[in-house]
Coordinates of C-alpha atoms and ligand atoms in Angstrom, one line a residue:
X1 CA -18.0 22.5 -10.7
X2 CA -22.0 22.6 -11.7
X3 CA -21.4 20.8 -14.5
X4 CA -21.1 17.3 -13.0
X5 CA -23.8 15.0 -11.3
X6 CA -22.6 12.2 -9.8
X7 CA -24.2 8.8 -7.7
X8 CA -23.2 7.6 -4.6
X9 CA -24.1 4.3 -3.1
X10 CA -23.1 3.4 0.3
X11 CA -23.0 6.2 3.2
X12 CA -20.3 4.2 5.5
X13 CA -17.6 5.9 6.8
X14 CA -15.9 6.9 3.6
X15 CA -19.0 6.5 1.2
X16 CA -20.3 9.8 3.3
X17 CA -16.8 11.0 3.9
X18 CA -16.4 11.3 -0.2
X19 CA -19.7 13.0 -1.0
X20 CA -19.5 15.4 1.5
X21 CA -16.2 16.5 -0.2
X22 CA -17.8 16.4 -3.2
X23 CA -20.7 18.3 -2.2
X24 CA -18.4 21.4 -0.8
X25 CA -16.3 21.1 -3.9
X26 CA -19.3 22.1 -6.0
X27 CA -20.5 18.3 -7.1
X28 CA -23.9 17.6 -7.6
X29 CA -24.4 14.5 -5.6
X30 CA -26.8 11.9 -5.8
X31 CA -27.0 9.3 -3.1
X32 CA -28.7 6.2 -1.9
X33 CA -27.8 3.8 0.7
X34 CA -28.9 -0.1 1.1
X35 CA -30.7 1.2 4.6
X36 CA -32.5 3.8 3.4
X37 CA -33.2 5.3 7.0
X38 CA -29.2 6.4 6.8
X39 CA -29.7 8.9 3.9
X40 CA -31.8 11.0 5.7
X41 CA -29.3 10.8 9.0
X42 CA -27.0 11.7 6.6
X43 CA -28.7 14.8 5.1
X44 CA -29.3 15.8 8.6
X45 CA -26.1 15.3 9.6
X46 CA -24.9 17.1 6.2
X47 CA -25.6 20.7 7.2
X48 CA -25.3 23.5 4.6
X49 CA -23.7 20.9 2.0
X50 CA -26.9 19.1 1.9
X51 CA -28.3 21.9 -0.9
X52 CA -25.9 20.1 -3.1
X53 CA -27.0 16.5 -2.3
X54 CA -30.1 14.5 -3.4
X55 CA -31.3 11.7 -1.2
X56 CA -33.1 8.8 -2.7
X57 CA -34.8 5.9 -1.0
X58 CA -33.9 3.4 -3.6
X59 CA -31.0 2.5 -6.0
X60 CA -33.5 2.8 -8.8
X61 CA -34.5 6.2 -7.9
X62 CA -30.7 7.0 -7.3
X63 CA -30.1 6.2 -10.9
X64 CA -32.9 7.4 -13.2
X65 CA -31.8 11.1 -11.1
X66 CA -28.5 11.2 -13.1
X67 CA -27.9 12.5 -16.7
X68 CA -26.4 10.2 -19.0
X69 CA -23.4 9.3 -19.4
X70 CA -24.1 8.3 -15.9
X71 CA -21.6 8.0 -13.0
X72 CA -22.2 5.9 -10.3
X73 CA -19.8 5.6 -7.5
X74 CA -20.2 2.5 -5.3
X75 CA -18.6 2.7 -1.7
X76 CA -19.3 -1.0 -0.5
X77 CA -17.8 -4.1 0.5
X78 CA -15.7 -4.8 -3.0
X79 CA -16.3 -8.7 -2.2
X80 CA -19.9 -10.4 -2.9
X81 CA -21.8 -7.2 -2.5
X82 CA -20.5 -5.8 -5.1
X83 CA -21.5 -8.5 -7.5
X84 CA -24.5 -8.2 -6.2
X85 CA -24.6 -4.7 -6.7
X86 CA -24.0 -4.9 -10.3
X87 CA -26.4 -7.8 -11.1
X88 CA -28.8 -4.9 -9.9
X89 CA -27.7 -2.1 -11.5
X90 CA -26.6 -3.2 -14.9
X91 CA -30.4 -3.7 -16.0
X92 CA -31.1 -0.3 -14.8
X93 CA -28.2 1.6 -16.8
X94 CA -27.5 3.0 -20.5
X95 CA -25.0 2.5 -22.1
X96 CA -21.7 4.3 -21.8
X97 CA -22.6 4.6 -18.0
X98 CA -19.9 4.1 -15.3
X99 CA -20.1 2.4 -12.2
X100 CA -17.4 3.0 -9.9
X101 CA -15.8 0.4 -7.1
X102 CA -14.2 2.5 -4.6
X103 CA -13.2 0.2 -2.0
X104 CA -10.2 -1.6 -1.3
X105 CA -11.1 -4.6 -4.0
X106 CA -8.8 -7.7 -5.4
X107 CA -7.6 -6.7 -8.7
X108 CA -8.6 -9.7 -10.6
X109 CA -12.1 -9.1 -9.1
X110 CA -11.9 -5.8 -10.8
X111 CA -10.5 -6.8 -14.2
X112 CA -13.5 -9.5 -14.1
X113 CA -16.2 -7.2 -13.2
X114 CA -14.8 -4.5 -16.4
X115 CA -15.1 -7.5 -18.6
X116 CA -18.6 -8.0 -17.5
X117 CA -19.8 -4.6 -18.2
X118 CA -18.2 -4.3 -20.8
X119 CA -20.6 -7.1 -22.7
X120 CA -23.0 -4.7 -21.9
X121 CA -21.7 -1.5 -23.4
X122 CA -21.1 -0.4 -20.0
X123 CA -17.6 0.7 -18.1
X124 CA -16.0 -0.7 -14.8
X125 CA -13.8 1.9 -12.8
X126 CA -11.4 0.9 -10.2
X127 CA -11.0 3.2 -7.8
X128 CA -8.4 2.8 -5.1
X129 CA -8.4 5.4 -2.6
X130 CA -6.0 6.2 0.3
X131 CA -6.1 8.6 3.9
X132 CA -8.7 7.3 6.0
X133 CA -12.3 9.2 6.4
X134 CA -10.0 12.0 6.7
X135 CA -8.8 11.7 3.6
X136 CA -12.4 10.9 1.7
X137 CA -13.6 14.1 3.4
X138 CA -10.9 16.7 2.8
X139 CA -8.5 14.8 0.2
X140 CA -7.6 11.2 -0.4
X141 CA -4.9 9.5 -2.8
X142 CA -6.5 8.4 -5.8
X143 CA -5.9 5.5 -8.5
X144 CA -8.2 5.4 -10.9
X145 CA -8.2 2.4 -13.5
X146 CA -10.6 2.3 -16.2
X147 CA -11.2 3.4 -19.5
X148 CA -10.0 7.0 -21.1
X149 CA -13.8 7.7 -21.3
X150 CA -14.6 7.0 -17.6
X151 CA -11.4 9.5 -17.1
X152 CA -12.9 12.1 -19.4
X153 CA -16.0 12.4 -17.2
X154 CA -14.5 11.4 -13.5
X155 CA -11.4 13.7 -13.5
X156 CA -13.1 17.1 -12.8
X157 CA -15.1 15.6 -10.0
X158 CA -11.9 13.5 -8.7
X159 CA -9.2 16.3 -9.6
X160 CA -11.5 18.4 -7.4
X161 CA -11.4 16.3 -4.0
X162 CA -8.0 14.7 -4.1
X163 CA -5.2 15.7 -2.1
X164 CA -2.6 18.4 -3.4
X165 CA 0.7 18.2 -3.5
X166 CA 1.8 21.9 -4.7
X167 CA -1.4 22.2 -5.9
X168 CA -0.8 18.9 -7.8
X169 CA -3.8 16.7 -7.3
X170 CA -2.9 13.6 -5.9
X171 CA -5.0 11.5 -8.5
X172 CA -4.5 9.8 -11.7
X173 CA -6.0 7.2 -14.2
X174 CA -3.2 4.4 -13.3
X175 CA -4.5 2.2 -16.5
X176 CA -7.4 0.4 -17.7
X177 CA -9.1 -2.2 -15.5
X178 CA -7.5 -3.2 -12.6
X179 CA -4.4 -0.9 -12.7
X180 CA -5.9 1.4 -9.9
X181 CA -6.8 -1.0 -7.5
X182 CA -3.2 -3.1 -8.1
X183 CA -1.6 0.3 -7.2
X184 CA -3.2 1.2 -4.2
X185 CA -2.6 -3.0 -3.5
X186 CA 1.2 -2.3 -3.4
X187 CA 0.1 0.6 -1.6
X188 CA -1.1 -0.9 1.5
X189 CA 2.0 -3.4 0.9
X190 CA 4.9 -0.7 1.2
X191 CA 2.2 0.5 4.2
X192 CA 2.1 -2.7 6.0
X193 CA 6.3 -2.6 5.5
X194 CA 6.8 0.6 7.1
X195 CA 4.2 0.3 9.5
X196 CA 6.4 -2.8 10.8
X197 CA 9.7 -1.1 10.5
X198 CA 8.6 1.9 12.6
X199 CA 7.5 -1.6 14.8
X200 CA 10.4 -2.7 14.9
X201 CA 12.6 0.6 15.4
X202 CA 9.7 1.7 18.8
X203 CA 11.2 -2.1 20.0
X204 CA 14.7 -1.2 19.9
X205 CA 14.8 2.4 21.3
X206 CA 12.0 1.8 24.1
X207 CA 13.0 -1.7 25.1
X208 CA 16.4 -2.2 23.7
X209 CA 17.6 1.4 25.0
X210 CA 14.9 0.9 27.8
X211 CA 14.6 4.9 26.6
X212 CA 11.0 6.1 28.3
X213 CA 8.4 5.6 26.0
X214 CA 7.4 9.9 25.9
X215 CA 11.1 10.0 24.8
X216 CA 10.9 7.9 21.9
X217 CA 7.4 9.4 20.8
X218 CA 10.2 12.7 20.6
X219 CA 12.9 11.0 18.7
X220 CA 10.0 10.0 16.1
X221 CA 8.2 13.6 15.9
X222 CA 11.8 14.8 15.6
X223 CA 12.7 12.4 12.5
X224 CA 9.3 13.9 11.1
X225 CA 11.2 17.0 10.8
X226 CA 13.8 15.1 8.5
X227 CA 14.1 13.2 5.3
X228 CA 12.0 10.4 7.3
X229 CA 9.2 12.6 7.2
X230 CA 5.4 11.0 6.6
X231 CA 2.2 10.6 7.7
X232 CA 3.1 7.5 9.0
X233 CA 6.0 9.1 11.0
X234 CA 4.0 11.5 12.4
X235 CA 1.3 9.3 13.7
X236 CA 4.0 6.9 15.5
X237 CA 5.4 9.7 17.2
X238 CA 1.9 10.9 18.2
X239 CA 0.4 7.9 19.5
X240 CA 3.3 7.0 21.9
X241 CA 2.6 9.9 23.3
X242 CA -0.8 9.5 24.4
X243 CA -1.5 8.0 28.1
X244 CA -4.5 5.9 29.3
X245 CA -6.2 7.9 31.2
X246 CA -8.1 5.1 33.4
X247 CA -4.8 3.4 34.3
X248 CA -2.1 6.8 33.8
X249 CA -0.3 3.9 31.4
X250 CA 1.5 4.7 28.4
X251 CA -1.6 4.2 25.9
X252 CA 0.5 2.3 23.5
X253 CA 0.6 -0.6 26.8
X254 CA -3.0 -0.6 27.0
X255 CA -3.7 -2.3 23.4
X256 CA -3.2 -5.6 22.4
X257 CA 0.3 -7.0 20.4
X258 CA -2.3 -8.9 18.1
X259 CA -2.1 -6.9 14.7
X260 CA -5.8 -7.6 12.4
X261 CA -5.0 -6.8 8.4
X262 CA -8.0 -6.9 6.2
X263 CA -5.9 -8.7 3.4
X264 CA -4.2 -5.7 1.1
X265 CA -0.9 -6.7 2.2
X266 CA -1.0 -10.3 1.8
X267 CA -2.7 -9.8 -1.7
X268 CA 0.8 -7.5 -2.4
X269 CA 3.0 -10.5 -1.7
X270 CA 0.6 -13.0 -3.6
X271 CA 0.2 -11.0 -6.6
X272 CA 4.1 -10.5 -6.5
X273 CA 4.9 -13.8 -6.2
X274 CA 2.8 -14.7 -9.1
X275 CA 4.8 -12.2 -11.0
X276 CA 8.1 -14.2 -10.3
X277 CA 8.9 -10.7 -8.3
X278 CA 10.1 -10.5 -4.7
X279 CA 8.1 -8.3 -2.4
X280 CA 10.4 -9.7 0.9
X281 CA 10.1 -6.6 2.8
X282 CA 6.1 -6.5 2.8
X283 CA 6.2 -10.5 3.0
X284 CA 8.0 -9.7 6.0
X285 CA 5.6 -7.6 7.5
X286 CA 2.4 -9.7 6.5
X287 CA 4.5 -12.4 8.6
X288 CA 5.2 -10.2 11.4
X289 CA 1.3 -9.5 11.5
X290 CA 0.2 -12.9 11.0
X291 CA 2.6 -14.0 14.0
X292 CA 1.6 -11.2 16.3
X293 CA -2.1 -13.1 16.0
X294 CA -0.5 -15.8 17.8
X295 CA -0.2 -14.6 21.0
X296 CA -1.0 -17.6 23.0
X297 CA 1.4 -19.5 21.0
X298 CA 4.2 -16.6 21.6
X299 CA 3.7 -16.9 25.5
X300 CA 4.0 -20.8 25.8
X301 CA 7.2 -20.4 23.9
X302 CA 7.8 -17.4 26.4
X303 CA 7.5 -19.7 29.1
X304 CA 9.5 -22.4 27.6
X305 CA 12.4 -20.6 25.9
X306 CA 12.1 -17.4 28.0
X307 CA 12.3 -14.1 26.1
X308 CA 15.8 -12.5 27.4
X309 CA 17.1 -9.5 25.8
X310 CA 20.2 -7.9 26.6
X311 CA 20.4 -4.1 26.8
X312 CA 21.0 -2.5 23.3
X313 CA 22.7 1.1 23.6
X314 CA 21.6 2.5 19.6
X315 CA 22.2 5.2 18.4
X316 CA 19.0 7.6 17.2
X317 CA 21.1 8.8 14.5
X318 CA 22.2 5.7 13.0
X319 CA 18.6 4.2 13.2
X320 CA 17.3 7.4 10.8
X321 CA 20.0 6.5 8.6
X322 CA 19.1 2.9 8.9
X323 CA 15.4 3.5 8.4
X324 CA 16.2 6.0 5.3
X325 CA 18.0 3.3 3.9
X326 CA 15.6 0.6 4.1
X327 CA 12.7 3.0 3.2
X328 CA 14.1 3.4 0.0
X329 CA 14.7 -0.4 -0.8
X330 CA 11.0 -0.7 0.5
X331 CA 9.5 1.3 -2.5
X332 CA 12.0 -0.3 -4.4
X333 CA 10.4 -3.2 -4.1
X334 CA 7.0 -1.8 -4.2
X335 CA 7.8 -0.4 -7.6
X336 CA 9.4 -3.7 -8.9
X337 CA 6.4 -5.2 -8.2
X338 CA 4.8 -2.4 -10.1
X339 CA 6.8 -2.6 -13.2
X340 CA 6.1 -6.1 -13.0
X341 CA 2.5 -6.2 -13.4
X342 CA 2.4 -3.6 -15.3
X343 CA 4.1 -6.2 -18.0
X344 CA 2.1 -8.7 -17.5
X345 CA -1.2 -7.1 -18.2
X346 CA 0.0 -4.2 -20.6
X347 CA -0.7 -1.4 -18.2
X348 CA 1.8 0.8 -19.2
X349 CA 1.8 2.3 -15.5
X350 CA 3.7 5.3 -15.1
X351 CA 5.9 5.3 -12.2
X352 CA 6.5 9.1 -11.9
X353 CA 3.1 9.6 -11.8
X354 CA 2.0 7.2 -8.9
X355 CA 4.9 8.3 -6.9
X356 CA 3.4 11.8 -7.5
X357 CA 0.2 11.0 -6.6
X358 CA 1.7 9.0 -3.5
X359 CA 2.8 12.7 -2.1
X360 CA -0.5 13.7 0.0
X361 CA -3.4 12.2 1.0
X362 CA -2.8 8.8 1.6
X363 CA -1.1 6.6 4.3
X364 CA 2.4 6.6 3.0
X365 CA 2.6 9.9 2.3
X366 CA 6.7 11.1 2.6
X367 CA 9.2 13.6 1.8
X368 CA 11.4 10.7 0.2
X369 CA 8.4 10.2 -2.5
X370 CA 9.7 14.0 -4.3
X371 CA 12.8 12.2 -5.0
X372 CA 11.4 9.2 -6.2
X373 CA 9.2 10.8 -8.6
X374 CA 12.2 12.4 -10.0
X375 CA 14.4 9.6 -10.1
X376 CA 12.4 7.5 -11.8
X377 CA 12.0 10.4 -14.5
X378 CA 15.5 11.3 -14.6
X379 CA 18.0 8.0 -14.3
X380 CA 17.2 4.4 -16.5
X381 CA 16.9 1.7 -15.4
X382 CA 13.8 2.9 -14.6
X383 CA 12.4 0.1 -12.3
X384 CA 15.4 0.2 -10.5
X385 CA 14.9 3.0 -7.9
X386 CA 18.2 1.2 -6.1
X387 CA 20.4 1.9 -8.8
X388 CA 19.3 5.7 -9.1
X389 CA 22.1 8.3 -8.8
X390 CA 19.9 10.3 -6.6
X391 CA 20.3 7.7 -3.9
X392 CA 23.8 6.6 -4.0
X393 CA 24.4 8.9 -0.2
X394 CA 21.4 7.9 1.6
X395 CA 22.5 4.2 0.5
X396 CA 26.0 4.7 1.0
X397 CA 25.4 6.1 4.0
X398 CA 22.7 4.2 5.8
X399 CA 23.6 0.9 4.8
X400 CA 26.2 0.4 6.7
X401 CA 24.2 1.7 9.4
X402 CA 21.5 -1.0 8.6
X403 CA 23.8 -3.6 8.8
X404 CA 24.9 -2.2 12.4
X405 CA 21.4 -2.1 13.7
X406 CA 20.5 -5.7 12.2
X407 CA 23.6 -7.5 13.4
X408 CA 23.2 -5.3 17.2
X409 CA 19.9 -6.5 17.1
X410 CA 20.3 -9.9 15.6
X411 CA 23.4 -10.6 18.7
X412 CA 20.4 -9.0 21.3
X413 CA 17.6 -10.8 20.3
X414 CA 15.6 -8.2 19.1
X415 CA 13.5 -9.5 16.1
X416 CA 13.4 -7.3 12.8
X417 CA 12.1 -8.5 9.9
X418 CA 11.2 -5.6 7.6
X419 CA 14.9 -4.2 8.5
X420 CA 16.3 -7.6 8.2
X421 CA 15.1 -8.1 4.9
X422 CA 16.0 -5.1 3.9
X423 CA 19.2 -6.1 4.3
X424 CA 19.2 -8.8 2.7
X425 CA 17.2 -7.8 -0.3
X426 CA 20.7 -5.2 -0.5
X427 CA 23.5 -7.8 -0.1
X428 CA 22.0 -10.0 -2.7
X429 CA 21.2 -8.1 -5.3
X430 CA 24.4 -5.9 -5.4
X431 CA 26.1 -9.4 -5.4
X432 CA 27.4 -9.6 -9.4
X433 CA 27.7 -13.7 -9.0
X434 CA 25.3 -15.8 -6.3
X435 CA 25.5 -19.1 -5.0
X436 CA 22.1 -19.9 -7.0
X437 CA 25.0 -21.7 -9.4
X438 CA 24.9 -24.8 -6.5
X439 CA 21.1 -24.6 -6.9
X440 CA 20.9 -25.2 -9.9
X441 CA 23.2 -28.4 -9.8
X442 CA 20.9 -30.1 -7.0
X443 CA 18.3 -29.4 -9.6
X444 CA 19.8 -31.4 -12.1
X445 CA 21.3 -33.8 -9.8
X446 CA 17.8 -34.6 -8.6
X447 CA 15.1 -34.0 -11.4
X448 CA 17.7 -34.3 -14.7
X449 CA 16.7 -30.1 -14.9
X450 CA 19.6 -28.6 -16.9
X451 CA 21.5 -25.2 -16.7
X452 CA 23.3 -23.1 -18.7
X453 CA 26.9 -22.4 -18.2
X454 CA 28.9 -19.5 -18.0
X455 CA 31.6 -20.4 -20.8
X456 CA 29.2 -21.9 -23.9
X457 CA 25.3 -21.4 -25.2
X458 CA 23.2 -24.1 -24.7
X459 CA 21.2 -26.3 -21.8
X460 CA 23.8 -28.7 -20.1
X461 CA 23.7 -31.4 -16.9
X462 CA 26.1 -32.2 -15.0
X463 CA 28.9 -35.0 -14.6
X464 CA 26.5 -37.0 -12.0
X465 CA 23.9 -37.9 -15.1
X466 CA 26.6 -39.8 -17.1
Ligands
LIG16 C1 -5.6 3.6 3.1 C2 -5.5 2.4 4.0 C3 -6.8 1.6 4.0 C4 -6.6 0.2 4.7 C5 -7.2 0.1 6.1 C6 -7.1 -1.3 6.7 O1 -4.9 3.7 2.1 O2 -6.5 4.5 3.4 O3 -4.5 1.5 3.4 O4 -7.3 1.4 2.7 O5 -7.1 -0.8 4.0 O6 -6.7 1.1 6.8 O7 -5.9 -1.8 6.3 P1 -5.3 -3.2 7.0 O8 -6.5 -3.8 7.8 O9 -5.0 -4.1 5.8 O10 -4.2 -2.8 7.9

């Protein structure tokens, strides 16, 4: 890989993370850093890799080091820094030259900034990348969006650090402009839903079956070995299992119920609500994290209502059915969302392909995304991973288990509202004719709105307007 050179700007946590995998993966690497006292802590820190990296004290210096077509990779806040970033470095570049934005940015943000380089002969990439530092360093998720040239001369470097799946490399150019970071948006969406639902499934087996928490760390580290397998399996299982060593508490009692979220999720249900698409399962979750900030709230109405829960004997088996179940509806959503956008601003995104590049290296990470790929390649409709042949038994199957562990839960007063809407999301959509009929009729009653009928063309009202 001596062929390319490439900039980095910003050593954070993943901004050094990503050019030390580049470095040991044969990249020329070229880096700067707004502090310039943490490139050489950096090169210290960098041991034999450092041969293959370049430190510069200044962005300018950073930039006149790279051949042309240049590529220069941002890792830095993707909000007002990095419009500040480019009002800098657009003067200093050539045209053709690439900057990169590899942080977690708003699309739109993205799609504006391409525009703006555009005007000056220069591209925009999107970069959204998934698994931590430990993923920047030895293999993150990529989703790239940007033009086929910024692909021609990023995908060595990129195809060299990413994660492998089979030897697959777990990145891909998603589309032009904002396409990668919109993917790895509904990313963190279907992350924030399963984060919840392993939430919500830790609530019913440790204080609904009052099982010992080391117990249910077991029960998940033993689903990891199933079709629930994923990263984000794994690492429930392994941090209920952790104690507090000061106090010889479970670890897991020693944090705080007050969830942060940096925004990714919430953006998920915007952006699909804008799309006139439903994202209820994430929506869910973003709720459940924006109402676990209000603890004071929760214990007033603790004290005032009291929080009794009766005893819930479930079953471990039928919650791994349950949780299969909703899993799938939960990229089913993801990927409606998807398809959506993908409309709506001509991306032409390739469902087989993100679900491929889903399979190592980032957060949700799972055995289930091998038979998502291939359903999506094998079964129109092809949006429609709920209708696909190739999960008619896990569906079969763990619905009815859902629906067992929603209404035990519902009748216990355990809350679940990722598996809830789950649910929900199921019952109404494999329901041929709704009730949104009587909808419609207030509509016209009250604002004269019209609907069509079922037995004649046409917009009609109803007998109330005459
Ligand atoms: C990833 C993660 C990451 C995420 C942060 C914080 O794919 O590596 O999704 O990008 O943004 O872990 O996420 P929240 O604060 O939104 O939970």
């Amino acid at each position: 890989m001596n062929s390319r050179k490439i900039g980095l700007y910003g050593l954070g946590t993943m901004g050094a993370a990503l050019a030390l995998n580049m470095a040991e993966k044969g990249v020329k690497v070229e880096v700067a850093n707004r502090t310039p006292s943490a490139v050489l802590r950096f090169l210290d820190d960098a041991g034999p890799l450092a041969e293959r990296i370049a430190g510069h004290q200044s962005l300018k210096g950073l930039i006149t080091a790279l051949p042309t077509p240049r590529l220069l990779l941002a890792m830095i806040p993707s909000t007002a820094p990095m419009d500040a970033f480019l009002d800098e470095v657009i003067p200093l570049l050539s045209p053709g030259d690439t900057v990169i934005d590899a942080g977690n940015a708003d699309f739109h943000d993205t799609r504006r900034r391409a525009t703006l380089l555009a005007e000056h002969d220069l591209h925009f990439v999107g970069l959204g990348v998934s698994g931590g530092e430990e993923g920047a360093r030895h293999g993150p998720s990529m989703m790239m969006g940007g033009s086929e040239d910024s692909w021609d001369g990023l995908e060595p470097i990129l195809s060299a650090i990413a994660a492998r799946h089979d030897g697959d490399p777990c990145v891909a150019r998603c589309g032009p402009d904002g396409a990668g970071h919109f993917v790895k948006t509904v990313h963190n969406g279907i992350e924030y839903a399963d984060m919840e639902m392993l939430a919500e499934v830790y609530d019913l087996l440790r204080f609904g079956a009052v099982r010992d928490v080391r117990d249910v760390a077991e029960i998940f580290a033993k689903w990891n070995q199933g079709p629930l397998e994923s990263y984000l399996m794994e690492i429930t299982g392994k941090v209920l299992s952790y104690a507090d060593a000061p106090t010889n508490l479970p670890f897991i009692d020693v944090i705080l119920d007050r969830a942060g979220q940096k925004g990714t999720g919430r953006w998920t249900v915007i952006e699909a609500v804008r799309l006139g698409q439903s994202a209820t399962m994430i929506e869910a979750a973003v709720a459940a994290r924006a109402w676990s900030a209000e603890k004071p709230l929760r214990e007033t109405a603790e004290e005032t209502f009291g929080a009794d829960r009766a005893a819930l004997d479930i079953d471990a088996d039928m919650l791994e059915r349950a949780m299969l179940a909703a899993r799938v509806l939960e990229y089913a959503q993801g990927f409606r969302i998807l398809a959506a956008a993908s409309v709506e601003y001509d991306w032409h995104l390739d469902p087989v392909r993100i679900a491929q590049i889903w399979r190592a290296g980032c957060i949700i990470r799972a055995r289930l995304l091998d038979d998502i790929a291939a359903a999506f390649a094998e079964s129109p409709p092809k949006d429609q991973l709920f209708l696909s042949p190739r999960f008619s038994s896990v569906l079969m199957s763990g619905i009815p288990a859902l629906r067992e562990v929603v209404t035990r839960a519902a009748q216990a007063g355990y809350p679940l509202p990722v598996l809830a809407a789950a649910l929900t999301f199921w019952d109404t959509m494999r329901q041929g004719r709704g009730t949104a009929s009587l909808i419609q009729a207030q509509r016209d009653f009250f604002g004269r709105h019209g609907f069509e009928r079922i037995d004649q063309e046409g917009d009609h009202h109803g007998p109330w307007w005459r």
